[in-house]
Amino acid sequence: MAVGIFDSGLGGLTVLDAVTRRLPDVPFVYFGDNAHAPYGVRDADDVYQLTCKAVSRLWDEGCDLVILACNTASAAALRRMQESWLPSDKRVLGVFVPLIEALTERQWGDNSPPREVEVKHVALFATPATVASRAFQRELAFRAIGVDVEAQACGGVVDAIEDGDMILAEALVRSHVDALKRKMPDPEAAILGCTHYPLMDKEFQDALGAHVKVFSQANLVAESLADYLERHPNMLGSGTEAKFLTTGDPRKVSDRATQFLRRRIEFEAA
Ligand code: DGL
């Protein structure tokens, strides 16, 4: 009854951590495509090809349902996968919608017309590919009107986190928040639109100020997955064993993952 969790690298561990706490009986199989991270500087076709390959590998592990715990893949590849690639007995879900539902104060599956919401000025921090796709703004426009979104492409942050260079990551976060504030001086809310960024959530909150409400995905995705599995228990695949797969160097990736999750994580070669 396993479920797959995919990311380009280590960022999806923030989602893995939350889903494991919310659904302790479900074995999760994590796939980090560390050899090809970051995805955020790749073109959409490249992201699509890499994501399909990783998801197929998770099917081999008995995961009929895979969560793309990667905004870049959710933005650049998910729709194409669902429209032209996915077999009818498999499902792939992204991480955008639960976040937008929280921001727009909606319940799951509320498809009523877009309406005014409380927040009017929203800062979006994401990878260059996610920002270029405008997928976040598109999904938001289905649900809310009158929200001004200023997006900041946070070049370099994912690379620094993958390299374990948290000092550089922090400096980059500060400079990206400064750049955002030059375009939007007083955001009311900020979206961490990359699953790597919750690893730097204190730095984002510090740089933005305590009055800015920072939304990140892990817990929202966990709630929404629990709800989905309750309604679709047949999507729990045949896999029985939780494991961590990487296309990168398993030893290096295990060490970084252990540092981030503060418990021993052992990756194996994908
Ligand atoms: N964690 C991925 C995301 O949510 C990072 C993408 C990348 O590899 O650049 O977008």
Coordinates of N, CA and C in Angstrom, one line a residue, residues 39-260:
Y39 N 16.1 21.4 -11.1 CA 15.2 21.4 -12.2 C 14.8 22.8 -12.6
G40 N 14.9 23.7 -11.7 CA 14.4 25.1 -11.9 C 15.1 25.9 -12.9
V41 N 16.2 25.4 -13.5 CA 16.9 26.1 -14.6 C 16.8 25.4 -15.9
R42 N 16.0 24.3 -15.9 CA 15.8 23.5 -17.1 C 14.5 23.9 -17.8
D43 N 14.5 23.5 -19.1 CA 13.2 23.9 -19.9 C 12.1 22.9 -19.6
A44 N 10.9 23.2 -20.0 CA 9.8 22.4 -19.6 C 9.9 21.0 -20.2
D45 N 10.4 20.9 -21.4 CA 10.5 19.5 -22.0 C 11.4 18.6 -21.2
D46 N 12.5 19.2 -20.8 CA 13.5 18.5 -20.0 C 12.9 18.0 -18.6
V47 N 12.2 19.0 -18.0 CA 11.6 18.6 -16.7 C 10.6 17.5 -16.9
Y48 N 9.8 17.6 -18.0 CA 8.8 16.6 -18.3 C 9.5 15.2 -18.4
Q49 N 10.5 15.1 -19.2 CA 11.2 13.8 -19.5 C 11.7 13.2 -18.2
L50 N 12.4 14.1 -17.4 CA 13.0 13.6 -16.2 C 11.9 13.2 -15.2
T51 N 10.9 13.9 -15.1 CA 9.8 13.6 -14.1 C 9.1 12.3 -14.5
C52 N 8.8 12.1 -15.8 CA 8.2 10.8 -16.2 C 9.1 9.7 -15.9
K53 N 10.4 9.8 -16.1 CA 11.3 8.7 -15.8 C 11.3 8.3 -14.3
A54 N 11.3 9.4 -13.5 CA 11.3 9.1 -12.0 C 10.0 8.5 -11.6
V55 N 8.9 9.0 -12.1 CA 7.6 8.5 -11.7 C 7.4 7.0 -12.1
S56 N 7.9 6.7 -13.3 CA 7.9 5.3 -13.8 C 8.7 4.4 -12.8
R57 N 9.8 4.9 -12.3 CA 10.6 4.1 -11.3 C 9.8 3.9 -10.0
L58 N 9.0 4.9 -9.6 CA 8.2 4.7 -8.4 C 7.0 3.7 -8.7
W59 N 6.5 3.7 -9.9 CA 5.5 2.6 -10.2 C 6.1 1.2 -10.0
D60 N 7.4 1.1 -10.4 CA 8.1 -0.2 -10.2 C 8.2 -0.6 -8.8
E61 N 8.1 0.4 -7.9 CA 8.1 0.1 -6.4 C 6.7 -0.2 -5.9
G62 N 5.7 -0.3 -6.8 CA 4.4 -0.6 -6.3 C 3.7 0.7 -5.8
C63 N 4.0 1.9 -6.3 CA 3.3 3.1 -6.0 C 2.4 3.5 -7.1
D64 N 1.1 3.3 -7.0 CA 0.2 3.7 -8.1 C -0.1 5.2 -8.0
L65 N 0.1 5.7 -6.9 CA -0.1 7.2 -6.7 C 1.2 7.8 -6.3
V66 N 1.6 8.9 -7.1 CA 2.8 9.6 -6.8 C 2.5 11.1 -6.6
I67 N 3.1 11.6 -5.6 CA 3.0 13.0 -5.3 C 4.2 13.7 -5.9
L68 N 4.0 14.7 -6.8 CA 5.1 15.5 -7.2 C 5.4 16.5 -6.2
A69 N 6.3 16.2 -5.2 CA 6.6 17.2 -4.1 C 7.6 18.2 -4.7
C70 N 7.4 18.7 -5.8 CA 8.3 19.6 -6.5 C 7.4 20.5 -7.3
N71 N 7.5 21.8 -7.0 CA 6.6 22.8 -7.7 C 7.0 22.9 -9.1
T72 N 8.3 22.8 -9.4 CA 8.8 23.0 -10.7 C 8.2 21.9 -11.7
A73 N 8.2 20.7 -11.2 CA 7.6 19.6 -12.0 C 6.1 19.7 -12.0
S74 N 5.5 20.2 -10.9 CA 4.1 20.4 -10.9 C 3.7 21.5 -11.9
A75 N 4.5 22.5 -12.0 CA 4.2 23.6 -12.9 C 4.5 23.3 -14.4
A76 N 5.7 22.6 -14.6 CA 6.1 22.5 -16.0 C 5.7 21.1 -16.6
A77 N 5.3 20.1 -15.8 CA 5.1 18.8 -16.4 C 3.8 18.1 -16.1
L78 N 3.2 18.5 -14.9 CA 2.1 17.7 -14.5 C 0.9 17.7 -15.4
R79 N 0.5 18.8 -16.0 CA -0.6 18.8 -16.8 C -0.4 17.9 -18.1
R80 N 0.8 18.1 -18.7 CA 1.1 17.3 -19.9 C 1.1 15.8 -19.5
M81 N 1.6 15.4 -18.3 CA 1.6 14.0 -17.9 C 0.2 13.5 -17.8
Q82 N -0.7 14.3 -17.2 CA -2.0 13.9 -16.9 C -2.8 13.8 -18.3
E83 N -2.5 14.7 -19.2 CA -3.2 14.7 -20.5 C -2.8 13.6 -21.4
S84 N -1.5 13.3 -21.4 CA -1.0 12.5 -22.5 C -0.1 11.3 -22.2
W85 N 0.1 11.0 -20.9 CA 1.1 10.0 -20.6 C 0.6 9.0 -19.5
L86 N -0.3 9.4 -18.6 CA -0.6 8.7 -17.5 C -1.6 7.5 -17.8
P87 N -1.2 6.2 -17.4 CA -2.2 5.1 -17.6 C -3.4 5.3 -16.7
S88 N -4.5 4.7 -17.1 CA -5.7 5.0 -16.3 C -5.7 4.5 -14.9
D89 N -4.8 3.5 -14.6 CA -4.8 3.0 -13.2 C -3.8 3.7 -12.3
K90 N -3.2 4.7 -12.8 CA -2.2 5.5 -12.0 C -2.6 6.9 -11.8
R91 N -2.1 7.5 -10.7 CA -2.4 8.9 -10.5 C -1.1 9.7 -10.1
V92 N -1.0 10.9 -10.6 CA 0.1 11.8 -10.2 C -0.6 13.1 -9.7
L93 N -0.2 13.5 -8.5 CA -0.8 14.8 -8.0 C 0.3 15.8 -7.7
G94 N 0.0 17.0 -7.9 CA 1.0 18.1 -7.6 C 0.8 18.8 -6.3
V95 N 1.6 19.8 -6.0 CA 1.6 20.4 -4.7 C 1.0 21.9 -4.7
F96 N 0.6 22.3 -5.9 CA 0.1 23.7 -5.9 C -1.3 23.9 -5.3
V97 N -2.2 23.0 -5.6 CA -3.6 23.3 -5.3 C -3.9 23.4 -3.8
P98 N -3.3 22.5 -3.0 CA -3.6 22.6 -1.5 C -3.1 24.0 -1.0
L99 N -2.0 24.5 -1.5 CA -1.5 25.8 -1.1 C -2.4 26.9 -1.5
I100 N -2.9 26.8 -2.7 CA -3.8 27.9 -3.2 C -5.1 27.9 -2.5
E101 N -5.6 26.6 -2.2 CA -6.8 26.5 -1.4 C -6.7 27.2 0.0
A102 N -5.5 27.0 0.6 CA -5.3 27.6 1.9 C -5.3 29.1 1.8
L103 N -4.6 29.6 0.8 CA -4.5 31.0 0.6 C -5.8 31.7 0.4
T104 N -6.7 31.0 -0.4 CA -7.9 31.5 -0.8 C -9.1 31.0 0.1
E105 N -8.7 30.4 1.3 CA -9.7 30.0 2.3 C -10.7 29.1 1.7
R106 N -10.3 28.2 0.9 CA -11.3 27.2 0.3 C -11.2 25.8 0.8
Q107 N -12.3 25.1 0.8 CA -12.3 23.7 1.1 C -11.8 22.9 -0.1
W108 N -11.4 21.7 0.1 CA -10.9 20.9 -1.0 C -12.1 20.7 -2.0
G109 N -11.7 20.9 -3.3 CA -12.7 20.6 -4.3 C -13.8 21.7 -4.5
D110 N -13.7 22.8 -3.8 CA -14.7 23.9 -3.9 C -14.4 24.5 -5.3
N111 N -15.4 24.3 -6.2 CA -15.2 24.8 -7.6 C -16.0 26.0 -7.9
S112 N -16.5 26.7 -6.9 CA -17.3 27.8 -7.1 C -16.5 28.9 -7.8
P113 N -17.2 29.9 -8.4 CA -16.4 30.9 -9.2 C -15.5 31.7 -8.3
P114 N -14.5 32.3 -8.9 CA -13.5 33.1 -8.2 C -14.1 34.2 -7.4
R115 N -13.6 34.5 -6.2 CA -14.2 35.5 -5.4 C -13.1 36.3 -4.7
E116 N -13.5 37.5 -4.1 CA -12.5 38.3 -3.3 C -12.0 37.5 -2.1
V117 N -10.8 37.6 -1.7 CA -10.2 37.0 -0.5 C -9.5 38.0 0.3
E118 N -9.2 37.6 1.5 CA -8.6 38.6 2.5 C -7.3 39.2 2.0
V119 N -6.4 38.3 1.6 CA -5.1 38.9 1.2 C -5.1 39.5 -0.2
K120 N -4.5 40.6 -0.3 CA -4.5 41.3 -1.6 C -3.1 41.4 -2.2
H121 N -2.0 41.4 -1.4 CA -0.7 41.5 -1.9 C 0.1 40.3 -1.5
V122 N 0.5 39.5 -2.5 CA 1.1 38.2 -2.2 C 2.5 38.1 -2.9
A123 N 3.5 37.7 -2.1 CA 4.8 37.5 -2.7 C 4.9 36.0 -2.9
L124 N 5.4 35.7 -4.1 CA 5.6 34.3 -4.5 C 7.1 34.1 -4.7
F125 N 7.7 33.2 -3.9 CA 9.1 32.8 -4.1 C 9.2 31.4 -4.7
A126 N 9.9 31.3 -5.8 CA 9.9 30.0 -6.5 C 11.1 29.9 -7.4
T127 N 11.2 28.8 -8.0 CA 12.4 28.6 -8.9 C 12.1 29.4 -10.2
P128 N 13.2 29.7 -11.0 CA 13.0 30.4 -12.3 C 11.9 29.7 -13.2
A129 N 12.0 28.4 -13.3 CA 11.0 27.7 -14.1 C 9.6 27.8 -13.7
T130 N 9.4 27.7 -12.3 CA 8.0 27.8 -11.8 C 7.5 29.2 -12.1
V131 N 8.4 30.2 -11.8 CA 7.9 31.6 -12.0 C 7.6 31.8 -13.5
A132 N 8.5 31.3 -14.4 CA 8.2 31.5 -15.8 C 6.9 30.8 -16.3
S133 N 6.6 29.7 -15.7 CA 5.4 29.0 -16.1 C 4.1 29.8 -15.8
R134 N 4.1 30.7 -14.9 CA 2.9 31.4 -14.4 C 1.8 30.4 -13.9
A135 N 2.2 29.2 -13.6 CA 1.1 28.2 -13.2 C 0.5 28.6 -11.9
F136 N 1.2 29.2 -11.0 CA 0.6 29.6 -9.7 C -0.5 30.7 -10.0
Q137 N -0.1 31.7 -10.7 CA -1.1 32.8 -11.0 C -2.3 32.2 -11.7
R138 N -2.1 31.2 -12.6 CA -3.2 30.6 -13.4 C -4.2 29.9 -12.4
E139 N -3.6 29.1 -11.5 CA -4.5 28.4 -10.6 C -5.2 29.3 -9.6
L140 N -4.4 30.4 -9.2 CA -5.0 31.4 -8.3 C -6.2 32.1 -9.0
A141 N -6.1 32.4 -10.3 CA -7.1 33.1 -11.0 C -8.4 32.3 -11.1
F142 N -8.4 31.0 -11.0 CA -9.6 30.2 -11.0 C -10.4 30.4 -9.7
R143 N -9.7 30.8 -8.6 CA -10.3 30.8 -7.3 C -10.5 32.2 -6.6
A144 N -9.6 33.2 -7.0 CA -9.7 34.4 -6.4 C -9.5 35.6 -7.4
I145 N -10.2 36.7 -7.0 CA -10.0 37.9 -7.8 C -9.4 39.0 -7.0
G146 N -8.7 39.9 -7.7 CA -8.2 41.1 -7.0 C -6.9 40.8 -6.2
V147 N -6.2 39.7 -6.4 CA -5.0 39.4 -5.7 C -3.8 39.8 -6.6
D148 N -3.0 40.7 -6.0 CA -1.8 41.1 -6.7 C -0.6 40.2 -6.3
V149 N -0.1 39.4 -7.3 CA 1.0 38.5 -7.0 C 2.3 39.0 -7.6
E150 N 3.3 39.2 -6.8 CA 4.6 39.6 -7.3 C 5.5 38.3 -7.1
A151 N 6.1 37.9 -8.2 CA 6.9 36.7 -8.1 C 8.4 37.0 -8.1
Q152 N 9.1 36.3 -7.3 CA 10.6 36.4 -7.3 C 11.2 35.1 -7.6
A153 N 11.9 35.0 -8.8 CA 12.7 33.8 -9.1 C 13.9 33.7 -8.3
C154 N 14.0 32.7 -7.4 CA 15.1 32.6 -6.5 C 16.3 31.8 -7.0
G155 N 16.9 32.3 -8.0 CA 18.1 31.6 -8.6 C 19.1 31.3 -7.5
G156 N 19.7 30.1 -7.5 CA 20.8 29.7 -6.7 C 20.4 29.0 -5.4
V157 N 19.2 29.2 -4.9 CA 18.9 28.8 -3.5 C 18.9 27.2 -3.5
V158 N 18.2 26.6 -4.5 CA 18.2 25.1 -4.5 C 19.6 24.5 -4.6
D159 N 20.4 25.1 -5.5 CA 21.8 24.6 -5.6 C 22.5 24.7 -4.3
A160 N 22.4 25.8 -3.6 CA 23.1 26.0 -2.3 C 22.6 24.9 -1.3
I161 N 21.3 24.7 -1.3 CA 20.8 23.7 -0.3 C 21.3 22.3 -0.7
E162 N 21.2 22.0 -2.0 CA 21.7 20.6 -2.4 C 23.1 20.4 -2.1
D163 N 23.9 21.5 -2.1 CA 25.3 21.5 -1.8 C 25.6 21.5 -0.3
G164 N 24.6 21.7 0.5 CA 24.7 21.8 1.9 C 25.4 23.1 2.4
D165 N 25.3 24.1 1.5 CA 26.0 25.4 1.8 C 24.9 26.4 2.3
M166 N 24.6 26.2 3.6 CA 23.4 26.9 4.2 C 23.7 28.4 4.4
I167 N 25.0 28.8 4.5 CA 25.4 30.2 4.6 C 25.1 30.9 3.3
L168 N 25.5 30.3 2.2 CA 25.2 30.9 0.9 C 23.6 30.9 0.7
A169 N 23.0 29.8 1.1 CA 21.5 29.8 0.9 C 20.8 30.9 1.7
E170 N 21.3 31.2 2.9 CA 20.7 32.3 3.7 C 21.0 33.6 3.0
A171 N 22.2 33.8 2.5 CA 22.5 35.1 1.9 C 21.6 35.3 0.7
L172 N 21.4 34.2 -0.1 CA 20.6 34.3 -1.3 C 19.1 34.6 -0.9
V173 N 18.6 34.0 0.1 CA 17.3 34.2 0.6 C 17.1 35.7 0.9
R174 N 18.1 36.3 1.6 CA 18.0 37.7 2.0 C 18.0 38.6 0.8
S175 N 18.8 38.3 -0.2 CA 18.9 39.1 -1.3 C 17.6 39.0 -2.2
H176 N 17.0 37.8 -2.3 CA 15.8 37.6 -3.0 C 14.6 38.3 -2.3
V177 N 14.6 38.3 -1.0 CA 13.5 39.0 -0.3 C 13.7 40.5 -0.5
D178 N 14.9 41.0 -0.5 CA 15.1 42.4 -0.7 C 14.6 42.8 -2.1
A179 N 15.0 41.9 -3.1 CA 14.6 42.2 -4.5 C 13.0 42.2 -4.6
L180 N 12.4 41.3 -3.9 CA 10.9 41.3 -3.9 C 10.4 42.5 -3.3
K181 N 11.0 43.0 -2.2 CA 10.4 44.1 -1.5 C 10.6 45.4 -2.3
R182 N 11.6 45.4 -3.2 CA 11.7 46.6 -4.0 C 10.5 46.7 -5.0
K183 N 10.0 45.5 -5.4 CA 8.8 45.5 -6.3 C 7.5 45.6 -5.6
M184 N 7.5 45.0 -4.4 CA 6.2 45.0 -3.6 C 6.6 45.3 -2.1
P185 N 6.6 46.5 -1.7 CA 7.2 46.9 -0.4 C 6.5 46.2 0.8
D186 N 5.1 46.0 0.7 CA 4.4 45.5 1.9 C 3.5 44.3 1.5
P187 N 4.1 43.1 1.3 CA 3.3 41.9 1.0 C 2.6 41.6 2.4
E188 N 1.4 41.1 2.2 CA 0.7 40.6 3.5 C 1.0 39.1 3.7
A189 N 1.2 38.4 2.6 CA 1.5 37.0 2.7 C 2.6 36.6 1.7
A190 N 3.3 35.6 2.0 CA 4.3 35.1 1.2 C 4.1 33.6 1.0
I191 N 4.4 33.1 -0.3 CA 4.2 31.7 -0.6 C 5.6 31.2 -0.8
L192 N 6.0 30.1 -0.1 CA 7.3 29.4 -0.4 C 6.9 28.4 -1.4
G193 N 7.1 28.7 -2.7 CA 6.6 27.9 -3.8 C 7.6 27.0 -4.4
C194 N 8.5 26.5 -3.5 CA 9.5 25.4 -3.8 C 9.7 24.6 -2.6
T195 N 9.6 23.3 -2.7 CA 9.7 22.4 -1.5 C 11.0 22.5 -0.8
H196 N 12.0 23.0 -1.4 CA 13.3 23.2 -0.7 C 13.2 24.4 0.3
Y197 N 12.4 25.3 0.0 CA 12.4 26.6 0.8 C 12.0 26.4 2.3
P198 N 11.1 25.5 2.6 CA 10.8 25.3 4.1 C 12.1 25.0 4.9
L199 N 13.1 24.5 4.2 CA 14.4 24.2 4.9 C 15.0 25.6 5.4
M200 N 14.5 26.7 4.8 CA 15.0 28.0 5.1 C 13.9 28.9 5.6
D201 N 12.9 28.3 6.2 CA 11.7 29.1 6.5 C 11.9 30.2 7.5
K202 N 12.8 29.9 8.5 CA 13.1 31.0 9.5 C 13.8 32.2 8.8
E203 N 14.7 31.9 7.8 CA 15.4 33.0 7.1 C 14.4 33.8 6.3
F204 N 13.5 33.1 5.6 CA 12.4 33.9 4.9 C 11.6 34.7 5.8
Q205 N 11.1 34.1 6.9 CA 10.3 34.9 7.9 C 11.0 36.1 8.5
D206 N 12.3 35.8 8.8 CA 13.1 36.9 9.4 C 13.3 38.1 8.4
A207 N 13.6 37.7 7.2 CA 13.8 38.8 6.2 C 12.5 39.5 5.8
L208 N 11.4 38.8 5.8 CA 10.1 39.4 5.5 C 9.5 40.2 6.6
G209 N 9.8 39.8 7.8 CA 9.2 40.4 9.0 C 8.1 39.6 9.6
A210 N 7.9 39.7 10.9 CA 7.0 38.8 11.6 C 5.5 39.0 11.2
H211 N 5.2 40.2 10.6 CA 3.8 40.5 10.2 C 3.4 39.8 8.9
V212 N 4.3 39.3 8.2 CA 4.0 38.6 6.9 C 3.7 37.2 7.2
K213 N 2.5 36.7 6.7 CA 2.1 35.3 6.9 C 2.8 34.5 5.8
V214 N 3.6 33.5 6.3 CA 4.3 32.7 5.3 C 3.6 31.4 5.1
F215 N 3.2 31.0 3.9 CA 2.6 29.8 3.6 C 3.6 28.8 3.0
S216 N 3.7 27.6 3.6 CA 4.5 26.6 2.9 C 3.7 25.3 2.8
Q217 N 4.2 24.4 2.0 CA 3.3 23.3 1.5 C 3.2 22.1 2.4
A218 N 4.2 21.7 3.1 CA 4.3 20.3 3.7 C 3.0 19.9 4.4
N219 N 2.5 20.7 5.4 CA 1.4 20.2 6.1 C 0.1 20.3 5.3
L220 N 0.0 21.3 4.4 CA -1.2 21.4 3.6 C -1.3 20.2 2.7
V221 N -0.2 19.8 2.1 CA -0.2 18.6 1.2 C -0.5 17.3 2.0
A222 N 0.0 17.2 3.2 CA -0.3 16.0 4.0 C -1.7 15.9 4.3
E223 N -2.4 17.0 4.7 CA -3.8 17.0 4.9 C -4.6 16.6 3.7
S224 N -4.2 17.2 2.6 CA -4.9 16.9 1.3 C -4.7 15.5 0.9
L225 N -3.5 14.9 1.1 CA -3.3 13.5 0.7 C -4.1 12.6 1.6
A226 N -4.2 12.9 2.9 CA -5.0 12.1 3.8 C -6.5 12.0 3.4
D227 N -6.9 13.2 3.0 CA -8.3 13.3 2.5 C -8.5 12.5 1.2
Y228 N -7.5 12.6 0.3 CA -7.6 11.9 -1.0 C -7.6 10.4 -0.8
L229 N -6.8 9.9 0.1 CA -6.7 8.5 0.3 C -7.9 7.9 1.0
E230 N -8.6 8.8 1.8 CA -9.8 8.3 2.4 C -10.9 8.1 1.3
R231 N -10.9 9.0 0.3 CA -11.8 8.9 -0.7 C -11.4 7.9 -1.8
H232 N -10.1 7.6 -1.9 CA -9.6 6.7 -3.0 C -8.7 5.7 -2.4
P233 N -9.2 4.8 -1.5 CA -8.3 3.9 -0.8 C -7.7 2.9 -1.8
N234 N -8.3 2.7 -3.0 CA -7.8 1.8 -4.0 C -6.5 2.3 -4.6
M235 N -6.1 3.6 -4.4 CA -4.9 4.2 -5.0 C -3.7 3.9 -4.1
L236 N -3.9 3.2 -3.0 CA -2.7 2.7 -2.2 C -2.1 1.5 -3.0
G237 N -0.9 1.6 -3.5 CA -0.4 0.6 -4.4 C 0.1 -0.6 -3.7
S238 N 0.7 -1.6 -4.5 CA 1.0 -2.9 -3.9 C 2.3 -2.9 -3.1
G239 N 3.1 -1.8 -3.2 CA 4.4 -1.7 -2.4 C 4.2 -1.9 -0.9
T240 N 5.2 -2.4 -0.2 CA 5.0 -2.6 1.2 C 6.1 -1.9 2.0
E241 N 7.2 -1.5 1.3 CA 8.4 -1.1 2.1 C 8.7 0.4 1.8
A242 N 8.9 1.1 2.9 CA 9.3 2.5 2.8 C 10.8 2.5 2.4
K243 N 11.1 3.4 1.4 CA 12.6 3.5 1.1 C 12.9 4.8 0.5
F244 N 14.2 5.1 0.4 CA 14.6 6.4 -0.2 C 15.5 6.1 -1.4
L245 N 15.2 6.5 -2.6 CA 16.0 6.3 -3.8 C 16.5 7.6 -4.3
T246 N 17.8 7.5 -4.8 CA 18.4 8.7 -5.4 C 19.1 8.3 -6.6
T247 N 19.2 9.3 -7.6 CA 20.0 9.1 -8.8 C 21.4 9.7 -8.5
G248 N 21.6 10.3 -7.3 CA 22.8 10.9 -6.9 C 23.7 9.9 -6.2
D249 N 24.7 10.5 -5.4 CA 25.6 9.6 -4.6 C 24.8 9.3 -3.3
P250 N 24.4 8.0 -3.1 CA 23.6 7.7 -1.9 C 24.2 8.2 -0.6
R251 N 25.5 8.1 -0.5 CA 26.1 8.4 0.8 C 26.0 9.9 1.1
K252 N 26.3 10.7 0.1 CA 26.3 12.1 0.2 C 24.8 12.6 0.5
V253 N 23.9 12.0 -0.3 CA 22.5 12.4 -0.2 C 22.0 12.0 1.2
S254 N 22.4 10.8 1.7 CA 21.9 10.3 3.0 C 22.4 11.3 4.1
D255 N 23.6 11.7 4.0 CA 24.1 12.6 5.0 C 23.4 14.0 5.1
R256 N 23.1 14.5 3.9 CA 22.4 15.8 3.9 C 20.9 15.6 4.4
A257 N 20.3 14.5 4.0 CA 18.9 14.2 4.4 C 18.9 14.1 5.9
T258 N 19.9 13.4 6.4 CA 19.9 13.2 7.9 C 20.0 14.5 8.6
Q259 N 20.8 15.4 8.1 CA 21.0 16.7 8.7 C 19.7 17.5 8.6
F260 N 19.0 17.4 7.5 CA 17.7 18.2 7.4 C 16.6 17.6 8.2

